[in-house]
PDB file of C-alpha atoms in Angstrom:
ATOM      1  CA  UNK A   1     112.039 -83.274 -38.442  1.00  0.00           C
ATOM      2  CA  UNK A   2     111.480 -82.693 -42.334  1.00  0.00           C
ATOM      3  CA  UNK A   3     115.398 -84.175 -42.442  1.00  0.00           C
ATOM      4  CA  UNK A   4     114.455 -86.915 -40.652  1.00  0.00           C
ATOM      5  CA  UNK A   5     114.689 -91.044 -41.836  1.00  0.00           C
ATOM      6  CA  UNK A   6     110.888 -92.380 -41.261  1.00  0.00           C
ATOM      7  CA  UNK A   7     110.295 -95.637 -41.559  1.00  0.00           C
ATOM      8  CA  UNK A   8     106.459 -96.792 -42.285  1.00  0.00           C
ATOM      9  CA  UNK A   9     105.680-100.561 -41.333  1.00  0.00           C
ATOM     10  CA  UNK A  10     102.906-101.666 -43.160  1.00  0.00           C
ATOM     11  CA  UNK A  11     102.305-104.131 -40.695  1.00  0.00           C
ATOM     12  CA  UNK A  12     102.390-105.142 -36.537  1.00  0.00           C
ATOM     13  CA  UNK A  13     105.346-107.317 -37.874  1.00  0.00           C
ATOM     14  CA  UNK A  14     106.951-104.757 -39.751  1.00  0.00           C
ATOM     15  CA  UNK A  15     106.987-102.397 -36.860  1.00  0.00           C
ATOM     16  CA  UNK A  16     108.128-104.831 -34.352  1.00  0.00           C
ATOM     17  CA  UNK A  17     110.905-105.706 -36.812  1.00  0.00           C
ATOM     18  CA  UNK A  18     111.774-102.052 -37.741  1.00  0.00           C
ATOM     19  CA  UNK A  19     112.044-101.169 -33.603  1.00  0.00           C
ATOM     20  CA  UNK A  20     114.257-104.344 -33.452  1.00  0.00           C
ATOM     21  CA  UNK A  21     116.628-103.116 -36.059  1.00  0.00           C
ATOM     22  CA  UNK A  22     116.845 -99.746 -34.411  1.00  0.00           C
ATOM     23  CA  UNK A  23     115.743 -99.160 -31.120  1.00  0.00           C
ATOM     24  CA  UNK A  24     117.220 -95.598 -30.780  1.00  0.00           C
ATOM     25  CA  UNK A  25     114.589 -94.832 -33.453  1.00  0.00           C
ATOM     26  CA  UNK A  26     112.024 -91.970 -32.300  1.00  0.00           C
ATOM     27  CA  UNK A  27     108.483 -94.373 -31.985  1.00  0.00           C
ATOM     28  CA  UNK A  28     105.816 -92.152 -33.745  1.00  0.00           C
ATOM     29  CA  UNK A  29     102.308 -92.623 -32.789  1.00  0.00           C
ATOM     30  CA  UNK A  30      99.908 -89.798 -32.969  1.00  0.00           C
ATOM     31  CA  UNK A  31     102.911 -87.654 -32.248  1.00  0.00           C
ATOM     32  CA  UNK A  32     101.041 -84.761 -30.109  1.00  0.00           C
ATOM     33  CA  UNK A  33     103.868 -85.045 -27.877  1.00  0.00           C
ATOM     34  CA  UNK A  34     106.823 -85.200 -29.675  1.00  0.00           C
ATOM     35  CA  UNK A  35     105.751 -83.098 -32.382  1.00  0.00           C
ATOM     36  CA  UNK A  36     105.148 -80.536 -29.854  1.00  0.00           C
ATOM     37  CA  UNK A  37     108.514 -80.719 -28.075  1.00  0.00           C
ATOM     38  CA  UNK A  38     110.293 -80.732 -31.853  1.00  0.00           C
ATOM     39  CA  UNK A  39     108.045 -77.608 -32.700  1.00  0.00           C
ATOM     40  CA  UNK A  40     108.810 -75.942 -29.896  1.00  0.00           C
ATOM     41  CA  UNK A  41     113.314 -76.828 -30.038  1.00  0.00           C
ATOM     42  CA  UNK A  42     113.053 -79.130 -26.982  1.00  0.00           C
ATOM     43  CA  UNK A  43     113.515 -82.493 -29.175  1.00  0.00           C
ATOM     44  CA  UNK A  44     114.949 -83.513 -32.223  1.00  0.00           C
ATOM     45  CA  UNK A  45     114.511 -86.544 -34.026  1.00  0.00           C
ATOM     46  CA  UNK A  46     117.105 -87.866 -36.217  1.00  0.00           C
ATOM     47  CA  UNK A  47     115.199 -91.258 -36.888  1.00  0.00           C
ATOM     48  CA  UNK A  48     111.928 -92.175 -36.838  1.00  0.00           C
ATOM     49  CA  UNK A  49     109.253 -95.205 -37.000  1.00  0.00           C
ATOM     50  CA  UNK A  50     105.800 -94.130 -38.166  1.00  0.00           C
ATOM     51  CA  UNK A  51     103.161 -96.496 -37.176  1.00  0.00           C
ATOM     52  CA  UNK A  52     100.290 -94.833 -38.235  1.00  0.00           C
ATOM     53  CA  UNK A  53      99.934 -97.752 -41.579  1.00  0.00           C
ATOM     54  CA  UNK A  54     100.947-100.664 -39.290  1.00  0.00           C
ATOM     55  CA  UNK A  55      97.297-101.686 -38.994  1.00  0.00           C
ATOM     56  CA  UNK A  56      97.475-101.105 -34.818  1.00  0.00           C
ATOM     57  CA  UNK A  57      94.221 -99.178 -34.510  1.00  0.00           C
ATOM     58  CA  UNK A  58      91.486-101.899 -34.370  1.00  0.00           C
ATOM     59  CA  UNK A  59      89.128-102.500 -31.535  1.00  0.00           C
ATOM     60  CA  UNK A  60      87.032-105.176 -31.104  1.00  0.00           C
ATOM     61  CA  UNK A  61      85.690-107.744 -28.400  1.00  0.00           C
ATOM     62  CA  UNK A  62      85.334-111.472 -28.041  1.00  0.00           C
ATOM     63  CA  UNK A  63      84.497-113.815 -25.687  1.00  0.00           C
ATOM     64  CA  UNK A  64      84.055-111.313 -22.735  1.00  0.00           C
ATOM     65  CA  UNK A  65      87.359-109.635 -23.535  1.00  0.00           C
ATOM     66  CA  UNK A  66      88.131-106.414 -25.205  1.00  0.00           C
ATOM     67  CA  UNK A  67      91.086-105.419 -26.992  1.00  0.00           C
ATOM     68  CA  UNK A  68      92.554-102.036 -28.103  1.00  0.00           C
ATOM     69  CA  UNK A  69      95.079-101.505 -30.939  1.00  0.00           C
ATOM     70  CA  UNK A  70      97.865 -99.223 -29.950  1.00  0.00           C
ATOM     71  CA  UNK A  71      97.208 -96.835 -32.553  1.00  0.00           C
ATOM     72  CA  UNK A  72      93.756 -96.451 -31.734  1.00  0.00           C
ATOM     73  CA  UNK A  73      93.041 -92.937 -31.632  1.00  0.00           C
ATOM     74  CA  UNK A  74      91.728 -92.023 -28.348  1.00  0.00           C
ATOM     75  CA  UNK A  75      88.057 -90.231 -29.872  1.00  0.00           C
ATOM     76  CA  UNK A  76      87.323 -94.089 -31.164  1.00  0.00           C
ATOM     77  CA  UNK A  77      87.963 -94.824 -27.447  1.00  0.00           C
ATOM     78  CA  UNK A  78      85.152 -92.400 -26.134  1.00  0.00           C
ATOM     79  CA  UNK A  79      82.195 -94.861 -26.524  1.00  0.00           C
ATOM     80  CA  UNK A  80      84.384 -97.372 -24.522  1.00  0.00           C
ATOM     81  CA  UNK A  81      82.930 -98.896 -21.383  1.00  0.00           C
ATOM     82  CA  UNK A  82      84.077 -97.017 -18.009  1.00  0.00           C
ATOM     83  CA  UNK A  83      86.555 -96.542 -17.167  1.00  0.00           C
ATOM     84  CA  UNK A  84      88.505 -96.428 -20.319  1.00  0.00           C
ATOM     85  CA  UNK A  85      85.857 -94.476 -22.307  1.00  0.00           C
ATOM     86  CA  UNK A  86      85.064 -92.044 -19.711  1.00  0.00           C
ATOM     87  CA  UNK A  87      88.817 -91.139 -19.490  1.00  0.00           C
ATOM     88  CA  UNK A  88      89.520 -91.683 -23.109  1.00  0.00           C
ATOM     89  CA  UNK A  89      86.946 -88.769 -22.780  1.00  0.00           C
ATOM     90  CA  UNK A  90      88.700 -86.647 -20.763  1.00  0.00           C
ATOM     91  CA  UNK A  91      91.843 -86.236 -22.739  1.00  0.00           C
ATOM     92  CA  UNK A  92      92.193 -82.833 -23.847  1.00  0.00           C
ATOM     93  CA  UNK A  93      90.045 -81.615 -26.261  1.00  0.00           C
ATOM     94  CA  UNK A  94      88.229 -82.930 -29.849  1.00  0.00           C
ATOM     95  CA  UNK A  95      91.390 -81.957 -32.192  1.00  0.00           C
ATOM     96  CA  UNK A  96      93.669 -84.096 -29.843  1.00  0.00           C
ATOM     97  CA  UNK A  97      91.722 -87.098 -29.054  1.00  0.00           C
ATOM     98  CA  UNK A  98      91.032 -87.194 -32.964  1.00  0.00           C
ATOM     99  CA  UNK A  99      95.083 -87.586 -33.044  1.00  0.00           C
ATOM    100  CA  UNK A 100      96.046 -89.035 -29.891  1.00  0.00           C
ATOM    101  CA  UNK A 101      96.577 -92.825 -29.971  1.00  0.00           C
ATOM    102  CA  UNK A 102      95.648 -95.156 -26.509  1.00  0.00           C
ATOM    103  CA  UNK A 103      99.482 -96.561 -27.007  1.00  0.00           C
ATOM    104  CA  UNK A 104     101.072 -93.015 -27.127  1.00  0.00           C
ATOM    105  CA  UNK A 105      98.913 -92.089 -24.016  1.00  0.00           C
ATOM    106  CA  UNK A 106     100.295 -94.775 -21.869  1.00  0.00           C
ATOM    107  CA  UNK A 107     103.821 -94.715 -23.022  1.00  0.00           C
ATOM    108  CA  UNK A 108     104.061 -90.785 -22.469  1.00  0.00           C
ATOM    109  CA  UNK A 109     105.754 -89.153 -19.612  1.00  0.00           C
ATOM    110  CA  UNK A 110     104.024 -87.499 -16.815  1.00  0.00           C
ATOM    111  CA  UNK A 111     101.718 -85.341 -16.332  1.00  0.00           C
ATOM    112  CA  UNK A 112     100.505 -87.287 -19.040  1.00  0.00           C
ATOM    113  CA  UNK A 113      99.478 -90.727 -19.411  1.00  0.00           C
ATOM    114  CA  UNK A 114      95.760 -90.505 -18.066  1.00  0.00           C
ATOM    115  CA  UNK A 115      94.321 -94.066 -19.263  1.00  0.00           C
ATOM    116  CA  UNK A 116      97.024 -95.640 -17.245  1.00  0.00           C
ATOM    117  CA  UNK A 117      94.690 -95.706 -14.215  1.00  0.00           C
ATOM    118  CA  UNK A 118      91.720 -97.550 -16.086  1.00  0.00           C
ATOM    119  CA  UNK A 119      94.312-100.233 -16.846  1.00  0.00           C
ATOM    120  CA  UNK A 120      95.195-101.269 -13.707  1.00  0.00           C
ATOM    121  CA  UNK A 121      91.776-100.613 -12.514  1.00  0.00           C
ATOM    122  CA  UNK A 122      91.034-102.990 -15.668  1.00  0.00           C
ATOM    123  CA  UNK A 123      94.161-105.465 -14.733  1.00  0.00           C
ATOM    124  CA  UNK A 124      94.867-104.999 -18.200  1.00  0.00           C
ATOM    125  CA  UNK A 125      97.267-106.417 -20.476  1.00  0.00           C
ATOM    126  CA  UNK A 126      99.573-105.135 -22.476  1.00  0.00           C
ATOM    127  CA  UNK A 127     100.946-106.374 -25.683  1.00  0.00           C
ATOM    128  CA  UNK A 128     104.624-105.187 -26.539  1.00  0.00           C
ATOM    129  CA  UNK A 129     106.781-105.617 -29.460  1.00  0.00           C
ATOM    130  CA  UNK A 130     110.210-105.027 -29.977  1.00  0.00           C
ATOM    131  CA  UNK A 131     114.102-105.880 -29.958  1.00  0.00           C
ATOM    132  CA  UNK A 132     112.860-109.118 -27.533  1.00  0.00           C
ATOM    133  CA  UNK A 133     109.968-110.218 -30.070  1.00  0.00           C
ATOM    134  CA  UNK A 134     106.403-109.905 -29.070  1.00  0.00           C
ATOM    135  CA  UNK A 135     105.399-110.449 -25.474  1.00  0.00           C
ATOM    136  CA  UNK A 136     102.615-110.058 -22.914  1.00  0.00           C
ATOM    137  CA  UNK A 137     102.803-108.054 -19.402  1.00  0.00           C
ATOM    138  CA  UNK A 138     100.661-106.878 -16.887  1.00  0.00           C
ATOM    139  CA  UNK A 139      99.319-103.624 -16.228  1.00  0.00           C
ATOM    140  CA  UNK A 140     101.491-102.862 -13.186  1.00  0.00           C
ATOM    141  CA  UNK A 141     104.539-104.615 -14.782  1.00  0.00           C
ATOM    142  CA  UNK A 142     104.515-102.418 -17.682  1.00  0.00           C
ATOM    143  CA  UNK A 143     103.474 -99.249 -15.807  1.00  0.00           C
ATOM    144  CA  UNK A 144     106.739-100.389 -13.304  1.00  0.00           C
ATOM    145  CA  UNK A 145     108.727 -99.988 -16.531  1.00  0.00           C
ATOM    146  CA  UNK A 146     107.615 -98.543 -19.658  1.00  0.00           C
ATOM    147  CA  UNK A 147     111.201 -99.376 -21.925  1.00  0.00           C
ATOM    148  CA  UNK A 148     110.933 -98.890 -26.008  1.00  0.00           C
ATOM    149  CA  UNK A 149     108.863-101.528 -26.907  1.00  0.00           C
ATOM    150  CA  UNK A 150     105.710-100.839 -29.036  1.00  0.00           C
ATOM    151  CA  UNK A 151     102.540-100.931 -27.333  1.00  0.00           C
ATOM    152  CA  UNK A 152     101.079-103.211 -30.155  1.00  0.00           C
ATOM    153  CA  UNK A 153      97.736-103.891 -28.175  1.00  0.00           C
ATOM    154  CA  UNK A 154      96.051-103.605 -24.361  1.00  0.00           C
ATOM    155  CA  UNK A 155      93.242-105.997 -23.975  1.00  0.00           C
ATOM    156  CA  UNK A 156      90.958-106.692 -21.132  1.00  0.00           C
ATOM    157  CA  UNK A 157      87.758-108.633 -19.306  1.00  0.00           C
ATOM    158  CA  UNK A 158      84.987-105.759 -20.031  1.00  0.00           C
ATOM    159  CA  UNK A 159      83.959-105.429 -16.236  1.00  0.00           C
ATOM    160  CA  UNK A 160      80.829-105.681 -14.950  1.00  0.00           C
ATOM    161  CA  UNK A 161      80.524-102.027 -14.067  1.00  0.00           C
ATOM    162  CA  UNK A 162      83.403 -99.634 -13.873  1.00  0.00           C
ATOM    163  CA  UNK A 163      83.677 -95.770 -13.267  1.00  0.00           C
ATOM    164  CA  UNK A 164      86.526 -92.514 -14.024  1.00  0.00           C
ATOM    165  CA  UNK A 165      86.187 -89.623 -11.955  1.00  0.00           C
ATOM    166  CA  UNK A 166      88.927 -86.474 -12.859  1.00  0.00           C
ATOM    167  CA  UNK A 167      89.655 -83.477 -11.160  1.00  0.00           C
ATOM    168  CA  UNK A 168      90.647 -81.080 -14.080  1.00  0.00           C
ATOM    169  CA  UNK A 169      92.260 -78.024 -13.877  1.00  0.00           C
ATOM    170  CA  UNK A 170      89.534 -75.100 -16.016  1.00  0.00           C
ATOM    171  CA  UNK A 171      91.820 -74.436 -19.055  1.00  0.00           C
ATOM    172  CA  UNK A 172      91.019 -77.008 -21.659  1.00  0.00           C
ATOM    173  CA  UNK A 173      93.987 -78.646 -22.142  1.00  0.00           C
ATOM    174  CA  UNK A 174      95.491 -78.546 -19.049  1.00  0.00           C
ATOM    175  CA  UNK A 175      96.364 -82.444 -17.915  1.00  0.00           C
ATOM    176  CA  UNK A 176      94.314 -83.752 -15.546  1.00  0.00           C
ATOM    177  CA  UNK A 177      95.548 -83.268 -11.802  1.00  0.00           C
ATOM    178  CA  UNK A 178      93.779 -86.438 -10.004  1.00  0.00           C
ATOM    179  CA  UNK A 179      91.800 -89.096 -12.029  1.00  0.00           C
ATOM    180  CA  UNK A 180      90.344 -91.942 -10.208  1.00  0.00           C
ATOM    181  CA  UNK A 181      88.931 -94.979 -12.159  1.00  0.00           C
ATOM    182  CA  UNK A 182      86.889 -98.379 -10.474  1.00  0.00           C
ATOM    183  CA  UNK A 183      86.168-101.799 -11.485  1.00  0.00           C
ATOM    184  CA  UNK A 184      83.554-104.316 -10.378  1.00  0.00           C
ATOM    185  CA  UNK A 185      84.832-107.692 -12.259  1.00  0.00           C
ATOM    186  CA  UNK A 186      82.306-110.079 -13.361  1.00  0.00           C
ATOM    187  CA  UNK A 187      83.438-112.400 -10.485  1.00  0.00           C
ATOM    188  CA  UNK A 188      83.087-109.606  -7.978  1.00  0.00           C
ATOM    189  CA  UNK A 189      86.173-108.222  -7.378  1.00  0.00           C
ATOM    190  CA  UNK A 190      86.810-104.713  -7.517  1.00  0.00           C
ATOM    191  CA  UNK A 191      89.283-102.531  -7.795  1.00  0.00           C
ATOM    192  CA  UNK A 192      90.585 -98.603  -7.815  1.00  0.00           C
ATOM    193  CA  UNK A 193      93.222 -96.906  -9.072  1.00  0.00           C
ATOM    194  CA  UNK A 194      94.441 -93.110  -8.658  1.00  0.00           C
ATOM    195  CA  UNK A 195      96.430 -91.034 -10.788  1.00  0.00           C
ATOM    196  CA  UNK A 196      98.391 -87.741 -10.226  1.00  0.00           C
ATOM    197  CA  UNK A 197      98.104 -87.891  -6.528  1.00  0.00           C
ATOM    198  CA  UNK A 198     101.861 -86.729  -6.237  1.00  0.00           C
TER     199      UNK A 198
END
């Protein structure tokens, strides 16, 4: 990649306006995917958007409701309340989490992806950015169809109790084969979600 064109937003704007201008543009987050696949000759990356100065990683909570930058890494996600934490947890070991951003997670293909349980669990929602502007989905709509947009934030209602349960495989970074993640709402309601049951 050391040929590559990087672009660095400086800002959410910036990097929803730099995806807009090029949407066949590699999106780097933490990039311990696709720096992987490049290492290894299974990916190259001609053009690239770098989002790691955009200003995505903050995390904070108002009003009942918490909300996750897309860059956040996932080790500031640890402390998290259950089931995002737990999970965030999970994730491979201390060197990746330290790298690996919450946006990059969800956006990444399978086997991978592990936090996109909690957020349906959660009934989460996701903030995109991209060609189309800025705009709002739901969990399961964005899950349904995860296109090139920037994962600019996921925000939440911090349940009333929640829960991640994973079935790993021994070898430390090996994905995790089943994760299973529950909500209680404040209103009551709960709900479960399952990963890698296929």
């Amino acid at each position: 990649m050391a040929s590559s064109a990087v672009t660095t937003p400086s800002s959410a704007e910036e990097a929803v306006a730099a995806i807009a201008a090029d949407p066949d543009a590699t999106i780097m987050v933490g990039g311990t995917l696709v720096m992987s696949q490049v290492a290894l000759g299974y990916r190259t990356v001609d053009r690239a958007v770098w989002l790691g100065k955009a200003g995505l990683d903050a995390i904070h909570e108002a009003d009942g409701r918490l909300t996750v930058g897309g860059m956040a890494t996932l080790a500031a996600c640890e402390d998290l309340v259950a089931p995002i934490g737990p999970c965030a947890a999970n994730v491979g070991d201390r060197e990746l989490r330290a790298q690996a951003t919450f946006g990059g997670n969800i956006c990444s293909d399978l086997p991978f992806g592990d936090l996109r349980g909690p957020l349906l669990a959660l009934d989460a929602s996701i903030r995109l950015g991209g060609a189309a502007g800025e705009r709002t989905v739901g969990a399961a709509e964005f899950l349904a169809d995860i296109g090139a947009d920037v994962v600019l934030d996921v925000s939440f209602d911090v349940p009333a109790a929640g829960a991640f349960v994973p079935l790993r495989r021994h070898h430390t970074h090996a994905p995790t084969a089943i994760g299973v993640s529950a909500v209680r709402s404040p209103d009551g309601e709960v709900r479960v979600a399952a990963t890698g049951v296929a």
